[in-house]
CSV table of C-alpha atoms and ligand atoms in Angstrom, one decimal:
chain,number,residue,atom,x,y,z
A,510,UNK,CA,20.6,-26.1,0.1
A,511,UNK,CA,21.0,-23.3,2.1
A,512,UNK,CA,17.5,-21.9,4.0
A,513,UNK,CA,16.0,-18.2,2.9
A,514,UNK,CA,15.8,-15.5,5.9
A,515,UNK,CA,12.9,-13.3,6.1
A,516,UNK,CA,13.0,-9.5,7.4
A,517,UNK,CA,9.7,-7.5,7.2
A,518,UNK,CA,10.6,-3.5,6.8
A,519,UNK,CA,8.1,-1.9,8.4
A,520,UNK,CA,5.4,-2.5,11.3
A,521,UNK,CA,2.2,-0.9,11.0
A,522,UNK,CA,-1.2,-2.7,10.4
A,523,UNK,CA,-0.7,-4.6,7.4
A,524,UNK,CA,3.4,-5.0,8.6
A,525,UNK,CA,1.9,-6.8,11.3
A,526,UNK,CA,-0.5,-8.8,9.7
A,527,UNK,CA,2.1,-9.9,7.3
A,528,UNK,CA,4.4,-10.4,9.9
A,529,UNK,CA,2.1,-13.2,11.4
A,530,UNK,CA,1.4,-15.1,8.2
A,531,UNK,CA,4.8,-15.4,6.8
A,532,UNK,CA,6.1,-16.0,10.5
A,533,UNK,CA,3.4,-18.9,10.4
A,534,UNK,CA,4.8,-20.3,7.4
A,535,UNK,CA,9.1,-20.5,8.5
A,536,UNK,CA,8.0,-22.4,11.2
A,537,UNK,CA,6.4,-24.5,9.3
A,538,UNK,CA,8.6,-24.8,6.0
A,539,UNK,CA,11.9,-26.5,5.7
A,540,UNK,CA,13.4,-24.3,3.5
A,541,UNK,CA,13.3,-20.7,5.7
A,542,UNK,CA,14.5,-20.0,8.7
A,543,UNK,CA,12.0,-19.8,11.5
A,544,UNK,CA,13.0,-16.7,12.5
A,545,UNK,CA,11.4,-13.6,10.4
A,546,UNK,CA,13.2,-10.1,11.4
A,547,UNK,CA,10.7,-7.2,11.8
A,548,UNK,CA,11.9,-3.8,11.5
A,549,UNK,CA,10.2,-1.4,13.5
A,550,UNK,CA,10.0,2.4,13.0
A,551,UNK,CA,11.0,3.3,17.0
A,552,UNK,CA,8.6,5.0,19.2
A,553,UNK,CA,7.8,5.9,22.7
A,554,UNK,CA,4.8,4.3,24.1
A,555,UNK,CA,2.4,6.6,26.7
A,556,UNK,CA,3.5,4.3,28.9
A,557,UNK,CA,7.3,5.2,28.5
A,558,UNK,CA,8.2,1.9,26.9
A,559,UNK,CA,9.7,1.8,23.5
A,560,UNK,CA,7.3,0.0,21.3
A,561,UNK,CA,9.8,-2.6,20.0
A,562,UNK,CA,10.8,-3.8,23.5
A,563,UNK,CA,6.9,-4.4,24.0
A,564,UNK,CA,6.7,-6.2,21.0
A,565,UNK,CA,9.6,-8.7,22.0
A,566,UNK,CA,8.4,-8.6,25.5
A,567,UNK,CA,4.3,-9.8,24.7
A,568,UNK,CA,4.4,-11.3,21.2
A,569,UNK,CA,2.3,-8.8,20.1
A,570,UNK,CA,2.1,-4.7,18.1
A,571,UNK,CA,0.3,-3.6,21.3
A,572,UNK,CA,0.3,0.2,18.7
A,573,UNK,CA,-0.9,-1.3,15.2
A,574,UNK,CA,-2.5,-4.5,16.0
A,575,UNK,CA,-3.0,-4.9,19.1
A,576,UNK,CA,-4.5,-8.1,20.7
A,577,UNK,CA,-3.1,-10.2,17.9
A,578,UNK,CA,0.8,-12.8,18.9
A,579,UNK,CA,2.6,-12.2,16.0
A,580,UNK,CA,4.6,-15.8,16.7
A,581,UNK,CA,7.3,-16.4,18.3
A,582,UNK,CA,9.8,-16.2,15.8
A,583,UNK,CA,8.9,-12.7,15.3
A,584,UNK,CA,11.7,-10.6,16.3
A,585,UNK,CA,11.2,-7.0,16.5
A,586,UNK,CA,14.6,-4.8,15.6
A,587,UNK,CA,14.9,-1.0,15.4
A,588,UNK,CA,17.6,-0.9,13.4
A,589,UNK,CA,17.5,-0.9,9.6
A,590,UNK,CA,20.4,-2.1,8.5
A,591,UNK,CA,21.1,-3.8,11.0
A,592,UNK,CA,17.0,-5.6,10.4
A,593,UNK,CA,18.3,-6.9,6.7
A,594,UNK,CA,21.6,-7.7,7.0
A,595,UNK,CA,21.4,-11.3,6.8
A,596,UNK,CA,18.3,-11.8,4.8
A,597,UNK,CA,17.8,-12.8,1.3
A,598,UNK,CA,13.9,-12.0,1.5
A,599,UNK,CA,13.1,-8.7,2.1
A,600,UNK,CA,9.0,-7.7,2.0
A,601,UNK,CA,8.4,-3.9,2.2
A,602,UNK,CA,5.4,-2.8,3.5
A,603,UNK,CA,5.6,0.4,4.9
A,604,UNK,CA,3.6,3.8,3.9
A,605,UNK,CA,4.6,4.6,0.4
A,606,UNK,CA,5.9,8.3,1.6
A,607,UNK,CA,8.7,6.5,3.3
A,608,UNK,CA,10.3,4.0,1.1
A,609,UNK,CA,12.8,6.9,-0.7
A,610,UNK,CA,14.6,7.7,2.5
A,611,UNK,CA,14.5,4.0,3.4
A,612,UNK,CA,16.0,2.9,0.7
A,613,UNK,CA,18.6,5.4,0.5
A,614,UNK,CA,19.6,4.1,4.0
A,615,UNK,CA,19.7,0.3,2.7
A,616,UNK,CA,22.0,0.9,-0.5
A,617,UNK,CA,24.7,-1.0,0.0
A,618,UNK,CA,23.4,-2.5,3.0
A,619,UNK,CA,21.7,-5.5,1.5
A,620,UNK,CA,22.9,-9.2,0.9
A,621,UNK,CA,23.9,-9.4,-3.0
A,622,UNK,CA,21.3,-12.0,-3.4
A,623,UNK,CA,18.5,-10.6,-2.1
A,624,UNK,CA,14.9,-10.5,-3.6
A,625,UNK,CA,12.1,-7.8,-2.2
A,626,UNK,CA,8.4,-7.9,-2.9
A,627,UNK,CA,6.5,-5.1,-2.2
A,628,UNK,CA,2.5,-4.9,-0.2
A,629,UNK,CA,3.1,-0.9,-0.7
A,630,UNK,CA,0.0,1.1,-2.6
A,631,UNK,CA,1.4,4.0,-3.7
A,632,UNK,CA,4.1,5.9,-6.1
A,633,UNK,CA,6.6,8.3,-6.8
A,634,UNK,CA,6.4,11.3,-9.0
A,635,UNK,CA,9.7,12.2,-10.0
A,636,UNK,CA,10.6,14.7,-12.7
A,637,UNK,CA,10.5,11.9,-15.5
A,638,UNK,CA,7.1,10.9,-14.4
A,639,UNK,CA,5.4,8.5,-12.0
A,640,UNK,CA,7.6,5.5,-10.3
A,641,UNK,CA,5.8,2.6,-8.8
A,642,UNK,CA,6.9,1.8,-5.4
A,643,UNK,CA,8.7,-1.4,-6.8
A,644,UNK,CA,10.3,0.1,-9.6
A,645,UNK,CA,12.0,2.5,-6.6
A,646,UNK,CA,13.0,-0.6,-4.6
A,647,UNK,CA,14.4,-2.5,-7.7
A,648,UNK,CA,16.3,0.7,-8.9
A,649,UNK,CA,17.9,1.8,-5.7
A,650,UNK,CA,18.7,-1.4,-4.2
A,651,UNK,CA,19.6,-3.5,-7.9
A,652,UNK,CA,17.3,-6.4,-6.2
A,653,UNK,CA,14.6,-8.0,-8.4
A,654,UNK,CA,10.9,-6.9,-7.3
A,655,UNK,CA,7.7,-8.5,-6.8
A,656,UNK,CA,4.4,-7.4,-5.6
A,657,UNK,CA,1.8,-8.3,-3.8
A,658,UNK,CA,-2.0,-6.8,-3.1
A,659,UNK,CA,-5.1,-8.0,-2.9
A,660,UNK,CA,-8.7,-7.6,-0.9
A,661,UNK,CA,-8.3,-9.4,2.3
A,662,UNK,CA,-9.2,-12.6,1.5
A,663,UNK,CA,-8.0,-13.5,-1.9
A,664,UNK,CA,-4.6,-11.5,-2.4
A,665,UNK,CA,-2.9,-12.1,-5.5
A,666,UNK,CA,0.7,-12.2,-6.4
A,667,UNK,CA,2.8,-10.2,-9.2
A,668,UNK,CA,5.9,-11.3,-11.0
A,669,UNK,CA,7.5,-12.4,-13.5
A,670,UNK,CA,10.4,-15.3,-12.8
A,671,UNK,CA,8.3,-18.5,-11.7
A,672,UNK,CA,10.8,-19.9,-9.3
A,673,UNK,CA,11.0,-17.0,-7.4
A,674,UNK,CA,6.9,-16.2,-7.7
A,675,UNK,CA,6.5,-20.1,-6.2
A,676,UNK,CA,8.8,-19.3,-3.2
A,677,UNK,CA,6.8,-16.0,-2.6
A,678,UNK,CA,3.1,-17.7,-2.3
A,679,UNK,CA,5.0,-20.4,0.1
A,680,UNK,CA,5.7,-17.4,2.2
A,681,UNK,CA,2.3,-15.9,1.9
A,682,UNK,CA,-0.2,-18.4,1.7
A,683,UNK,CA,-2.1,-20.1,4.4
A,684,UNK,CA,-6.0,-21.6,4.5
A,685,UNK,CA,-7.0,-18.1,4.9
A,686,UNK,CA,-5.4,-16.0,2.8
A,687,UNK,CA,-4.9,-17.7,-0.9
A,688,UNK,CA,-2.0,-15.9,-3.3
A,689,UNK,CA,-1.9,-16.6,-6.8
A,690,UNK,CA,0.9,-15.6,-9.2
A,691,UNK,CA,0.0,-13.1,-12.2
A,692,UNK,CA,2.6,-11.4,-14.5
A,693,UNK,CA,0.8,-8.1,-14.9
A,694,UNK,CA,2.8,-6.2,-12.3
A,695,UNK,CA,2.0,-2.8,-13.1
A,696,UNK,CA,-1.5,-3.3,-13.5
A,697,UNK,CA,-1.4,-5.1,-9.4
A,698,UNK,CA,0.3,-2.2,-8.6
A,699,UNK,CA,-1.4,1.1,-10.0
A,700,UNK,CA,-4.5,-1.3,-9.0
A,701,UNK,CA,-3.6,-1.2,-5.4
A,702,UNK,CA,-2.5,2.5,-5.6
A,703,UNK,CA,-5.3,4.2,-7.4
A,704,UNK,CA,-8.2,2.4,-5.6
A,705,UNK,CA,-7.2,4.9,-2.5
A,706,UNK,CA,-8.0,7.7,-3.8
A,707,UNK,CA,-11.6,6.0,-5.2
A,708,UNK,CA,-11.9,5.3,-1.1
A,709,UNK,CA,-11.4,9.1,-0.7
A,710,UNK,CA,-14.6,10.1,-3.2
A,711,UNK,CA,-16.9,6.9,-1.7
A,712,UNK,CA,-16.2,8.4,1.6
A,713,UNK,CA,-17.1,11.7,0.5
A,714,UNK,CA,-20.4,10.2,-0.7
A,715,UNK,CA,-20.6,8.5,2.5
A,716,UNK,CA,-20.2,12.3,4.5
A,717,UNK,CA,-22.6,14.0,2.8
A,718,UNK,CA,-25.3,10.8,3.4
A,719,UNK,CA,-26.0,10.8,-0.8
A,720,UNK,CA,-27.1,7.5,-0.7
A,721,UNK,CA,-25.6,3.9,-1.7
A,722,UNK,CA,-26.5,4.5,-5.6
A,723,UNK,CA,-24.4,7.6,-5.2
A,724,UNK,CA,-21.2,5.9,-3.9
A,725,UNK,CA,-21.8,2.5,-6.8
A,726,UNK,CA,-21.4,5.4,-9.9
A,727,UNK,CA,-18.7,6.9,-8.1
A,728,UNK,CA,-16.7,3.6,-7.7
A,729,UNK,CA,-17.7,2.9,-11.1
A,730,UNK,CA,-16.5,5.8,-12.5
A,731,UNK,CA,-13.2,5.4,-9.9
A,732,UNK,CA,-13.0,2.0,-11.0
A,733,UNK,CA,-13.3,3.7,-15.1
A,734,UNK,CA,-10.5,6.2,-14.1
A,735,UNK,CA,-8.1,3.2,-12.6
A,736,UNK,CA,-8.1,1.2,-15.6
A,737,UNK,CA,-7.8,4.4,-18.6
A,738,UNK,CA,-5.0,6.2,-15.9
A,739,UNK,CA,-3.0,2.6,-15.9
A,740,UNK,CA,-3.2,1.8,-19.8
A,741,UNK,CA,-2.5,5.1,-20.7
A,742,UNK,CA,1.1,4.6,-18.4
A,743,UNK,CA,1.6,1.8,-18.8
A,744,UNK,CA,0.2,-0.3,-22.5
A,745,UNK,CA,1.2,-3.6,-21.4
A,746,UNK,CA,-1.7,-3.1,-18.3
A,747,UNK,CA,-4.2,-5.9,-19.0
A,748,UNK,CA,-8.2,-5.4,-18.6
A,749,UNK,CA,-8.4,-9.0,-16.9
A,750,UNK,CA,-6.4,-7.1,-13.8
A,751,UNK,CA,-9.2,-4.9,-12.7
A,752,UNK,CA,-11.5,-8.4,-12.2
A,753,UNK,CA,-8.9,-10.1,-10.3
A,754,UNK,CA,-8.5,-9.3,-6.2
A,755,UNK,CA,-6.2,-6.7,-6.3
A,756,UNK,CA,-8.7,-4.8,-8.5
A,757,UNK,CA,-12.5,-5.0,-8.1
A,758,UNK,CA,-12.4,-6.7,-4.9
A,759,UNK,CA,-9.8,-4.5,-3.0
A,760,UNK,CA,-11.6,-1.6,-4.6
A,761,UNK,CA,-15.0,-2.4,-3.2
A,762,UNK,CA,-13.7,-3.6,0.4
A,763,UNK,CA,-11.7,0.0,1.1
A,764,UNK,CA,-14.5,1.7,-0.1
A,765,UNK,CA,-17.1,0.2,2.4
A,766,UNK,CA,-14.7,-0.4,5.4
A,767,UNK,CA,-11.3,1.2,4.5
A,768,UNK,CA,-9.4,4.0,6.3
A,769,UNK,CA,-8.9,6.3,3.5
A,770,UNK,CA,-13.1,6.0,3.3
A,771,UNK,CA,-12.9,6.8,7.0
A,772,UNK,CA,-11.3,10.3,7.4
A,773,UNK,CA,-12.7,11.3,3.9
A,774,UNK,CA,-16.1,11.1,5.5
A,775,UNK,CA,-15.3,12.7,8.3
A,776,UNK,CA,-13.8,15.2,6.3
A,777,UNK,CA,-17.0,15.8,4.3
A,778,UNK,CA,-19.2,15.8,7.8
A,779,UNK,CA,-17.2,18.7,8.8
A,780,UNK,CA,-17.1,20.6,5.3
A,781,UNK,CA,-13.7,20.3,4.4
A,782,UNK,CA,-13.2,22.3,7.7
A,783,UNK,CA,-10.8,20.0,9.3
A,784,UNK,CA,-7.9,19.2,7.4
A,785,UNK,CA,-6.4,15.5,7.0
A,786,UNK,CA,-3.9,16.1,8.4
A,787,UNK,CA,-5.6,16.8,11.3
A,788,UNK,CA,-8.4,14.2,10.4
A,789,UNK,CA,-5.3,11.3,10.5
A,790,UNK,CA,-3.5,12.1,13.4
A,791,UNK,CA,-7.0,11.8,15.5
A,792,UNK,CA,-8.7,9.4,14.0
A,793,UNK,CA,-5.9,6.6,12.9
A,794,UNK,CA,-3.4,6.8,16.3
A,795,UNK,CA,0.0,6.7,14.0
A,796,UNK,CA,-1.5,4.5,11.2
A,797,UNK,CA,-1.1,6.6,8.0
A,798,UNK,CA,-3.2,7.7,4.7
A,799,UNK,CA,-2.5,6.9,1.2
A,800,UNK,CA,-5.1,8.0,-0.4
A,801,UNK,CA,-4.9,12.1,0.0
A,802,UNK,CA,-0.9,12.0,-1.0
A,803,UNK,CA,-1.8,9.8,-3.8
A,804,UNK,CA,-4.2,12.0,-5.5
A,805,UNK,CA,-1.8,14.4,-5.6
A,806,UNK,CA,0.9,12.4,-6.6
A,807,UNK,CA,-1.8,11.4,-10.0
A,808,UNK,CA,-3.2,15.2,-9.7
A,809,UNK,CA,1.0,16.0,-10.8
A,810,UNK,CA,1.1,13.5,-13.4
A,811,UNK,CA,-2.5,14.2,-15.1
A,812,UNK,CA,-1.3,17.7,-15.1
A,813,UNK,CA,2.1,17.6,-16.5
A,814,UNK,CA,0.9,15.3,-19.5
A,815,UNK,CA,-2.4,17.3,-19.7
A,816,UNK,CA,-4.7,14.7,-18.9
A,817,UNK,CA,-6.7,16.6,-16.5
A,818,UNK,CA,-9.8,16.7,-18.0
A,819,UNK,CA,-10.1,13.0,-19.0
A,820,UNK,CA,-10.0,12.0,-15.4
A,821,UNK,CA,-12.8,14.5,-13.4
A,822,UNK,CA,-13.2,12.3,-10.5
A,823,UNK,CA,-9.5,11.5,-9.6
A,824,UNK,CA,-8.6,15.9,-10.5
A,825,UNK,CA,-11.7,16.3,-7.8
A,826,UNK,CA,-11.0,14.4,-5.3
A,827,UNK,CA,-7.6,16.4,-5.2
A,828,UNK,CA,-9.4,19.1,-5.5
A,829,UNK,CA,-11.5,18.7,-2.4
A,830,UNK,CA,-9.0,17.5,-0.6
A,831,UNK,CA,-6.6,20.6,-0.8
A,832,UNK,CA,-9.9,23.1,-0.3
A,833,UNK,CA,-10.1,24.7,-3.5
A,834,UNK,CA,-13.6,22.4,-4.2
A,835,UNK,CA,-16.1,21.6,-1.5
A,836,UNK,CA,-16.8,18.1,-0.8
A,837,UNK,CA,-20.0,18.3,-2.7
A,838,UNK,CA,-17.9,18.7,-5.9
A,839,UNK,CA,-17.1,14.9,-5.9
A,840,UNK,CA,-20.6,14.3,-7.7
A,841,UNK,CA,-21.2,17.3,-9.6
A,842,UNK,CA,-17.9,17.3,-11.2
A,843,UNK,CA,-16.7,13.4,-11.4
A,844,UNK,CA,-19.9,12.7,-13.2
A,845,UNK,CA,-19.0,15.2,-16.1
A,846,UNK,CA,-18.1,12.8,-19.3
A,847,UNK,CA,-14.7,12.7,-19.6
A,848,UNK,CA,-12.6,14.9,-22.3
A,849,UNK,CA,-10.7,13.5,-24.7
A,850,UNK,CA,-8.4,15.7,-26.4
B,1277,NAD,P1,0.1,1.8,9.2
B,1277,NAD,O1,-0.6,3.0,8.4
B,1277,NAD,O2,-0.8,1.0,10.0
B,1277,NAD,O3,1.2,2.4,10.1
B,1277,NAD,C1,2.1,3.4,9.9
B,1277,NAD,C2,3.5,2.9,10.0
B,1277,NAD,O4,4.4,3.9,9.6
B,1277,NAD,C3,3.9,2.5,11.4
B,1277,NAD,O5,4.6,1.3,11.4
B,1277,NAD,C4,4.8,3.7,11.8
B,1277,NAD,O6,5.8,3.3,12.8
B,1277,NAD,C5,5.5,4.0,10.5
B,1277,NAD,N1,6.1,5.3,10.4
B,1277,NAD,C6,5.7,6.5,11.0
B,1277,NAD,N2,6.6,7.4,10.7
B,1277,NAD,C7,7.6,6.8,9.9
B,1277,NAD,C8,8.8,7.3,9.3
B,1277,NAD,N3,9.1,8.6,9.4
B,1277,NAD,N4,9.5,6.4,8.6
B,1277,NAD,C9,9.2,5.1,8.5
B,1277,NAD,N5,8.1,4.6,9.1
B,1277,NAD,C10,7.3,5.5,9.8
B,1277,NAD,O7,0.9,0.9,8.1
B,1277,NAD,P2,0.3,-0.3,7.2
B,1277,NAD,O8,-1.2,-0.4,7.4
B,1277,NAD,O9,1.2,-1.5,7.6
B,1277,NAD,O10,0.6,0.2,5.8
B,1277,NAD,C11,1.8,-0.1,5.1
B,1277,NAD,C12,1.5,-0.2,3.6
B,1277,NAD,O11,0.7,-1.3,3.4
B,1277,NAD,C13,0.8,1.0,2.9
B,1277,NAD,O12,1.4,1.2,1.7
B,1277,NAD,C14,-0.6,0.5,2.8
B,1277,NAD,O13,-1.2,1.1,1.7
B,1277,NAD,C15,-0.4,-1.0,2.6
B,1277,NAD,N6,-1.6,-1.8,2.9
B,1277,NAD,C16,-2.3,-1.6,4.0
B,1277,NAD,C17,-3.4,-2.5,4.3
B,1277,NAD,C18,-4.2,-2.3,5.5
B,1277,NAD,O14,-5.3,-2.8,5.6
B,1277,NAD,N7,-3.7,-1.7,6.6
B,1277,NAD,C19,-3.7,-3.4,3.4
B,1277,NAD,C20,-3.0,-3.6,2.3
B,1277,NAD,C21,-1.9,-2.8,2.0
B,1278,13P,P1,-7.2,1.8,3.8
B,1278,13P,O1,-5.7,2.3,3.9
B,1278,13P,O2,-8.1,2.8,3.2
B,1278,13P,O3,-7.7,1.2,5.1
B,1278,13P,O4,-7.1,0.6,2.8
B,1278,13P,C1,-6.4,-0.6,3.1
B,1278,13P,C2,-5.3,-0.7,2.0
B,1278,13P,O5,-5.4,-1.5,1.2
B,1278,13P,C3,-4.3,0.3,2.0
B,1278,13P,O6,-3.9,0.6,0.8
């Protein structure tokens, strides 16, 4: 039977780590190729290098995760289209803010039987209303997709054709980092999107030093928000989701040690002073947020279907974050009851 060919679309932290794992798998497995294309968004290194030449050169994302070989079936490629043209496996995992313009540069440019899973947190808000990343990648590009997000360790898996789910969790799993297949995708999803901007309020809590009980009600309360925000979308979004990794767990792990958690306390230290912008760009090298575009991106949709006042903590934490709150505001306003109209 013919072997399946891996390409990776995008490079950063998590692109890397994924990189590794799946590249530690088609060496293994009969059925892939070893050989697992990595697209990489091209830059210039301090050193004048361009980053993918180092990467081919050393084995290694000397910019998003450094000291770590990738394998050496990892192949770096700056070019696109040029990164999927022969592969029938394509895992997206690039910053959420992205993925439009990339896949309006891969329609048509994609093998016919293709399938894509994605390890993106975040969404669209079009018009209509809020599109998952996958939902994007499945509409522009006609290809079915799956996702996948998780807390470190345990990560689970989304889909919903079995054959195809199996041959995803080969890719993926290894004695350190266990997949398992679950059909709810949009509850994995919004999961894995909404629990950034929680990490924005615990890091809040974290900035103004209010205390560890402070930061459990507010990622109770996040946690609250995630599930009501998700079934109101979407009714098929099941409770048992929020217990599994890609809810509770990945919740409480970006909340103690995430990056969104990160420059939101640093944001808070300075009293909203320093924007995040700002905050990013010094503090994460080139890696990027989520979690600030995302409450906007849920700030848009409470607003357009008038659901603002039912979710106080996931309105303030927008609020803070564009300056018309000060950080302080993420405990006397996310703690009001909710409003149900
Ligand atoms: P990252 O934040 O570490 O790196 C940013 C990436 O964006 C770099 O590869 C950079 O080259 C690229 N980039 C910059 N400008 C670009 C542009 N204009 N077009 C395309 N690419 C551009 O990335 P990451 O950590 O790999 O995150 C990717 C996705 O994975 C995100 O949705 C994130 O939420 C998710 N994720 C991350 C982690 C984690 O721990 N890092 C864990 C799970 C999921
Ligand atoms: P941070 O981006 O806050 O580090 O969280 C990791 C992650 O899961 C990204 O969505």
């Amino acid at each position: 039977p013919p072997k399946f060919k891996v390409t990776i679309i995008g490079s950063g932290n998590w692109g890397s780590v994924a990189a590794k794992l799946i590249a530690s798998n088609t060496i293994k497995l009969n059925s892939f190729h070893d050989e697992v294309k990595m697209w990489v968004f091209e830059e210039t290194l301090p050193s004048g290098e361009k980053l993918t030449d180092v990467i081919n050169r050393t084995n290694e994302n000397v910019k998003y995760l450094p000291g770590i070989k990738l394998g050496s079936n990892v192949v770096a490629d700056p070019d696109l289209e040029n990164s999927v043209r022969d592969a029938n496996m394509l895992v997206f995992v690039t910053p959420h803010q992205f993925m439009e313009g990339i896949c309006k540069r891969l329609v048509g440019k994609i093998r016919n039987d293709a399938q894509a899973i994605s390890l993106i947190k975040g969404m669209e808000v079009k018009k209509e209303g809020p599109c998952m990343i996958s939902t994007l990648i499945s509409q522009q590009l006609g290809v079915n997709c799956c996702v996948l997000m998780g807390a470190n360790i345990a990560n689970e898996e989304y889909r919903d054709n079995k054959e195809i789910a199996e041959k995803w969790v080969q890719l993926f799993s290894t004695p350190y980092f266990m997949v398992s297949p679950c059909q709810d995708v949009e509850g994995v999803e919004l999961c894995g999107t909404l629990k950034n901007v929680v990490a924005i309020a615990a890091g809040f809590v974290d900035g103004l030093d209010m205390g560890n009980n402070t930061k459990a009600a507010i990622m109770r309360i996040g946690l609250k928000e995630m599930k009501s925000f998700s079934k109101l979308l979407f009714s098929s979004v099941k409770d048992n989701t929020f217990f599994e990794s890609c809810g509770v767990a990945d919740l409480i792990t970006t909340c103690l040690g995430g990056r969104n958690r990160k420059c939101a306390e640093a944001f808070a230290k300075n009293g909203g002073k320093r924007s995040f912008d700002e905050l990013e760009a010094e503090m994460l090298q080139g890696q990027k947020l989520q979690g600030v575009s995302t409450a906007k991106e849920v700030f848009e949709v409470l607003k357009y279907k008038g659901w603002l006042e039912m979710f106080p903590l996931f309105t303030t934490v927008h609020e803070i974050c564009v300056g018309r709150l000060p950080p302080s505001a993420i405990v006397e306003y996310s703690e009001h009851a909710p409003k149900f109209p």
